[in-house]
GROMACS .gro file of C-alpha atoms in nm:
model
  271
    1MET     CA    1   4.130   9.373   8.314
    2ARG     CA    2   3.895   9.651   8.419
    3ARG     CA    3   4.066   9.969   8.528
    4SER     CA    4   3.985  10.099   8.878
    5ARG     CA    5   3.926  10.465   8.962
    6PRO     CA    6   4.037  10.662   9.268
    7PRO     CA    7   3.791  10.660   9.561
    8GLY     CA    8   3.530  10.935   9.527
    9SER     CA    9   3.599  10.988   9.159
   10VAL     CA   10   3.317  11.045   8.916
   11PRO     CA   11   3.280  10.777   8.646
   12PRO     CA   12   3.278  10.904   8.291
   13SER     CA   13   2.957  10.937   8.095
   14ARG     CA   14   2.999  10.870   7.727
   15SER     CA   15   2.785  10.951   7.428
   16ARG     CA   16   2.818  11.126   7.097
   17PRO     CA   17   2.879  11.500   7.153
   18GLU     CA   18   2.622  11.745   7.027
   19PRO     CA   19   2.694  12.011   6.766
   20ALA     CA   20   2.785  12.359   6.881
   21PRO     CA   21   2.506  12.611   6.948
   22ARG     CA   22   2.491  12.897   6.702
   23GLU     CA   23   2.660  13.207   6.832
   24SER     CA   24   2.586  13.553   6.696
   25ARG     CA   25   2.807  13.855   6.739
   26ALA     CA   26   2.518  14.099   6.702
   27PRO     CA   27   2.390  14.227   7.038
   28ALA     CA   28   2.024  14.195   6.938
   29GLY     CA   29   2.067  13.835   6.828
   30GLU     CA   30   2.314  13.688   7.072
   31ALA     CA   31   2.264  13.321   7.140
   32ARG     CA   32   2.156  13.255   7.496
   33GLU     CA   33   2.423  12.988   7.532
   34LEU     CA   34   2.794  13.027   7.474
   35ARG     CA   35   3.037  12.745   7.404
   36LEU     CA   36   3.351  12.792   7.611
   37TYR     CA   37   3.674  12.597   7.591
   38GLY     CA   38   4.004  12.605   7.775
   39LEU     CA   39   4.074  12.494   8.132
   40ASN     CA   40   4.095  12.835   8.298
   41ALA     CA   41   3.793  12.972   8.112
   42VAL     CA   42   3.574  12.680   8.227
   43ARG     CA   43   3.712  12.682   8.581
   44ALA     CA   44   3.641  13.056   8.611
   45VAL     CA   45   3.273  13.004   8.522
   46PHE     CA   46   3.249  12.718   8.771
   47ALA     CA   47   3.404  12.932   9.046
   48ARG     CA   48   3.181  13.236   8.991
   49ARG     CA   49   2.850  13.114   8.849
   50PRO     CA   50   2.830  12.734   8.835
   51GLU     CA   51   2.455  12.749   8.778
   52ALA     CA   52   2.530  12.886   8.429
   53ILE     CA   53   2.687  12.556   8.318
   54ARG     CA   54   2.451  12.356   8.097
   55LYS     CA   55   2.671  12.079   7.956
   56LEU     CA   56   3.030  11.968   7.986
   57TYR     CA   57   3.260  11.772   7.754
   58LEU     CA   58   3.609  11.660   7.855
   59THR     CA   59   3.881  11.412   7.773
   60GLU     CA   60   3.951  11.127   8.013
   61ALA     CA   61   4.288  11.284   8.096
   62ARG     CA   62   4.107  11.588   8.240
   63ILE     CA   63   3.893  11.389   8.487
   64PRO     CA   64   4.135  11.425   8.783
   65ALA     CA   65   4.176  11.802   8.735
   66LEU     CA   66   3.801  11.857   8.705
   67GLN     CA   67   3.674  11.630   8.985
   68PRO     CA   68   3.502  11.915   9.181
   69LEU     CA   69   3.319  12.028   8.866
   70LEU     CA   70   3.216  11.673   8.776
   71LYS     CA   71   3.082  11.610   9.127
   72TRP     CA   72   2.885  11.935   9.103
   73CYS     CA   73   2.743  11.822   8.769
   74VAL     CA   74   2.632  11.492   8.919
   75ALA     CA   75   2.476  11.662   9.224
   76HIS     CA   76   2.287  11.913   9.009
   77ARG     CA   77   2.199  11.679   8.723
   78VAL     CA   78   2.405  11.867   8.466
   79GLY     CA   79   2.506  11.641   8.179
   80TYR     CA   80   2.869  11.573   8.100
   81ARG     CA   81   3.043  11.351   7.845
   82VAL     CA   82   3.391  11.204   7.827
   83VAL     CA   83   3.491  11.225   7.462
   84GLU     CA   84   3.794  11.184   7.239
   85GLU     CA   85   4.040  11.457   7.148
   86GLN     CA   86   3.904  11.490   6.795
   87ASP     CA   87   3.550  11.531   6.929
   88LEU     CA   88   3.658  11.825   7.143
   89GLN     CA   89   3.839  11.980   6.850
   90ARG     CA   90   3.518  11.960   6.649
   91LEU     CA   91   3.304  12.093   6.935
   92ALA     CA   92   3.534  12.389   7.001
   93ALA     CA   93   3.619  12.443   6.633
   94SER     CA   94   3.972  12.484   6.767
   95ALA     CA   95   4.273  12.273   6.856
   96HIS     CA   96   4.325  12.492   7.165
   97HIS     CA   97   4.047  12.338   7.375
   98GLU     CA   98   4.288  12.215   7.649
   99GLY     CA   99   4.078  11.904   7.706
  100VAL     CA  100   3.749  12.065   7.812
  101VAL     CA  101   3.448  12.233   7.650
  102ALA     CA  102   3.140  12.369   7.827
  103ASP     CA  103   2.808  12.509   7.714
  104VAL     CA  104   2.715  12.792   7.951
  105LEU     CA  105   2.449  13.059   7.975
  106ARG     CA  106   2.575  13.388   7.840
  107GLU     CA  107   2.593  13.670   8.092
  108GLU     CA  108   2.428  13.975   7.938
  109PRO     CA  109   2.605  14.314   7.958
  110GLN     CA  110   2.449  14.542   8.219
  111PRO     CA  111   2.329  14.897   8.144
  112LEU     CA  112   2.562  15.186   8.219
  113SER     CA  113   2.322  15.338   8.474
  114ALA     CA  114   2.312  15.013   8.676
  115TRP     CA  115   2.690  14.980   8.673
  116LEU     CA  116   2.741  15.341   8.785
  117ARG     CA  117   2.479  15.303   9.058
  118ASP     CA  118   2.665  15.010   9.214
  119LEU     CA  119   3.018  15.142   9.159
  120PRO     CA  120   3.206  15.214   9.486
  121GLU     CA  121   3.355  15.555   9.555
  122GLY     CA  122   3.724  15.615   9.491
  123PRO     CA  123   3.967  15.535   9.210
  124SER     CA  124   3.820  15.340   8.921
  125LEU     CA  125   3.929  15.250   8.570
  126ALA     CA  126   3.718  15.138   8.274
  127LEU     CA  127   3.780  15.062   7.906
  128TRP     CA  128   3.557  15.188   7.623
  129LEU     CA  129   3.610  14.968   7.317
  130ASP     CA  130   3.533  15.184   7.013
  131GLY     CA  131   3.548  14.936   6.726
  132VAL     CA  132   3.769  14.658   6.864
  133GLY     CA  133   3.647  14.342   6.692
  134ASN     CA  134   3.914  14.071   6.683
  135PRO     CA  135   3.821  13.803   6.940
  136HIS     CA  136   4.183  13.725   7.027
  137ASN     CA  137   4.252  14.094   7.093
  138PHE     CA  138   3.931  14.113   7.297
  139GLY     CA  139   4.039  13.812   7.503
  140ALA     CA  140   4.386  13.957   7.562
  141ILE     CA  141   4.229  14.288   7.667
  142LEU     CA  142   4.003  14.107   7.915
  143ARG     CA  143   4.302  13.920   8.058
  144SER     CA  144   4.496  14.243   8.114
  145ALA     CA  145   4.183  14.412   8.250
  146ALA     CA  146   4.136  14.136   8.506
  147HIS     CA  147   4.503  14.150   8.604
  148PHE     CA  148   4.495  14.525   8.670
  149GLY     CA  149   4.150  14.537   8.831
  150VAL     CA  150   3.957  14.722   8.561
  151ALA     CA  151   3.605  14.793   8.683
  152ALA     CA  152   3.429  14.731   8.348
  153VAL     CA  153   3.460  14.707   7.973
  154LEU     CA  154   3.216  14.946   7.805
  155LEU     CA  155   3.059  14.843   7.474
  156PRO     CA  156   2.899  15.106   7.246
  157LYS     CA  157   2.528  15.072   7.174
  158HIS     CA  158   2.566  14.936   6.821
  159SER     CA  159   2.890  14.744   6.872
  160THR     CA  160   2.879  14.387   6.741
  161LEU     CA  161   3.148  14.280   6.987
  162ALA     CA  162   3.041  13.995   7.214
  163LEU     CA  163   3.223  13.734   7.418
  164SER     CA  164   3.312  13.425   7.215
  165GLY     CA  165   3.474  13.095   7.305
  166ALA     CA  166   3.800  13.211   7.147
  167ALA     CA  167   3.801  13.538   7.343
  168ALA     CA  168   3.723  13.360   7.670
  169ARG     CA  169   4.005  13.111   7.618
  170VAL     CA  170   4.259  13.385   7.548
  171ALA     CA  171   4.132  13.574   7.854
  172GLU     CA  172   4.233  13.276   8.074
  173GLY     CA  173   3.947  13.335   8.319
  174GLY     CA  174   3.950  13.715   8.285
  175ALA     CA  175   3.614  13.717   8.107
  176GLU     CA  176   3.446  13.623   8.437
  177ALA     CA  177   3.635  13.887   8.635
  178VAL     CA  178   3.550  14.199   8.433
  179PRO     CA  179   3.186  14.311   8.385
  180LEU     CA  180   3.067  14.406   8.038
  181VAL     CA  181   2.851  14.720   8.021
  182ARG     CA  182   2.630  14.815   7.726
  183LEU     CA  183   2.619  15.189   7.654
  184GLY     CA  184   2.334  15.394   7.516
  185ARG     CA  185   2.386  15.696   7.292
  186SER     CA  186   2.745  15.817   7.302
  187ASP     CA  187   2.658  16.169   7.413
  188ASN     CA  188   2.441  16.037   7.697
  189ALA     CA  189   2.711  15.791   7.800
  190LEU     CA  190   2.972  16.067   7.807
  191ALA     CA  191   2.747  16.282   8.025
  192GLN     CA  192   2.672  15.995   8.264
  193LEU     CA  193   3.037  15.903   8.301
  194ARG     CA  194   3.146  16.262   8.360
  195GLY     CA  195   2.862  16.304   8.608
  196ALA     CA  196   3.010  16.010   8.800
  197GLY     CA  197   3.351  16.180   8.809
  198PHE     CA  198   3.518  16.002   8.518
  199ALA     CA  199   3.749  16.166   8.268
  200LEU     CA  200   3.775  16.009   7.923
  201ALA     CA  201   4.112  15.958   7.757
  202ALA     CA  202   4.128  15.889   7.385
  203THR     CA  203   4.424  15.669   7.296
  204VAL     CA  204   4.578  15.782   6.966
  205VAL     CA  205   4.882  15.664   6.772
  206GLU     CA  206   5.028  16.012   6.735
  207GLY     CA  207   4.954  16.367   6.841
  208GLY     CA  208   4.850  16.283   7.194
  209ALA     CA  209   5.016  16.373   7.522
  210ASP     CA  210   5.294  16.140   7.639
  211LEU     CA  211   5.128  15.871   7.852
  212PHE     CA  212   5.427  15.850   8.084
  213ARG     CA  213   5.442  16.225   8.150
  214THR     CA  214   5.072  16.298   8.190
  215PRO     CA  215   4.901  16.290   8.532
  216LEU     CA  216   4.613  16.043   8.512
  217PRO     CA  217   4.283  16.107   8.692
  218GLU     CA  218   4.171  15.870   8.967
  219ARG     CA  219   3.851  15.791   8.778
  220LEU     CA  220   3.939  15.730   8.417
  221VAL     CA  221   3.797  15.568   8.103
  222TYR     CA  222   4.050  15.476   7.836
  223VAL     CA  223   3.887  15.480   7.491
  224LEU     CA  224   4.046  15.229   7.254
  225GLY     CA  225   3.993  15.250   6.878
  226ALA     CA  226   3.953  14.985   6.613
  227GLU     CA  227   4.247  14.778   6.495
  228GLY     CA  228   4.397  14.952   6.195
  229GLU     CA  229   4.165  15.253   6.166
  230GLY     CA  230   4.210  15.381   6.521
  231MET     CA  231   3.960  15.608   6.693
  232ASP     CA  232   3.697  15.824   6.530
  233ARG     CA  233   3.848  16.175   6.520
  234ASP     CA  234   3.535  16.357   6.634
  235PHE     CA  235   3.498  16.120   6.926
  236ALA     CA  236   3.864  16.163   7.018
  237ALA     CA  237   3.816  16.540   7.015
  238ALA     CA  238   3.520  16.505   7.253
  239CYS     CA  239   3.734  16.325   7.513
  240ASP     CA  240   3.904  16.507   7.800
  241LEU     CA  241   4.252  16.374   7.721
  242ARG     CA  242   4.431  16.240   7.415
  243LEU     CA  243   4.717  16.008   7.502
  244SER     CA  244   4.989  15.840   7.298
  245ILE     CA  245   5.240  15.572   7.399
  246PRO     CA  246   5.589  15.694   7.300
  247GLY     CA  247   5.822  15.450   7.127
  248THR     CA  248   6.124  15.424   6.901
  249GLY     CA  249   5.931  15.466   6.577
  250ALA     CA  250   6.066  15.136   6.448
  251VAL     CA  251   5.704  15.022   6.417
  252GLU     CA  252   5.400  15.239   6.358
  253SER     CA  253   5.217  15.143   6.677
  254LEU     CA  254   5.139  14.869   6.925
  255ASN     CA  255   4.870  14.609   6.873
  256VAL     CA  256   4.555  14.725   7.056
  257ALA     CA  257   4.583  14.447   7.315
  258ALA     CA  258   4.949  14.524   7.385
  259ALA     CA  259   4.873  14.895   7.404
  260THR     CA  260   4.596  14.825   7.653
  261ALA     CA  261   4.835  14.643   7.887
  262VAL     CA  262   5.074  14.941   7.879
  263LEU     CA  263   4.792  15.188   7.946
  264LEU     CA  264   4.654  14.987   8.236
  265ALA     CA  265   4.997  14.939   8.393
  266GLN     CA  266   5.065  15.313   8.382
  267TRP     CA  267   4.733  15.396   8.552
  268ALA     CA  268   4.797  15.132   8.820
  269ARG     CA  269   5.150  15.268   8.872
  270SER     CA  270   5.017  15.621   8.919
  271ARG     CA  271   4.788  15.506   9.198
   0.00000   0.00000   0.00000
């Protein structure tokens, strides 16, 4: 017996899924398309910039939850495919696809000057990622940044960090909520940020002022160092503040993503 579908539902389109587009982490060679997976990551793109969606793959079980997106795909002639669980796992190169994969146009980071030009007056917080590279940490940082209303994530000129499918899934939609900004030379970026009223706070494992006892400026950039190595010492010395998160000493330090959540919460509390 043929199964009926709810009124107004979109019938599935089936065909063999295509292989993933190549994705480079180098800024100069970033692929134009990005393969996203995870329900909240895909929904966030659909909510903010649906025109970026190029192709959609989903399991049959996800059809009811994604009806608005499927109808949009039909109306705008964007291809979608209903596929099996193992196909999605292959497409996402992950078992954590949550029943949906989408190929979307990558949103390029904006220049620092453009971001500063459009930034409203008043309190503002940004993150400068000095060597953070793990995509799961990057995704967790974006999730916390979206939760606490961070105005931007700043990427150094030669940083190889770029949004990946894994980072976007961990961010749970946060990747669409927080702009990425590409910096120029560090000394120029420091001057531009200070000219816009920002202070820069280096986050260090030890030797910094107690985060919970230090007044935090209204316009602040937290500078976060690489996992393991921490911040470059000369760069830390060039910042206006050096902050540490006090603890019991039972462990050497917090993971960079966990530390970011603590730092952001303290700035938000001080406002």
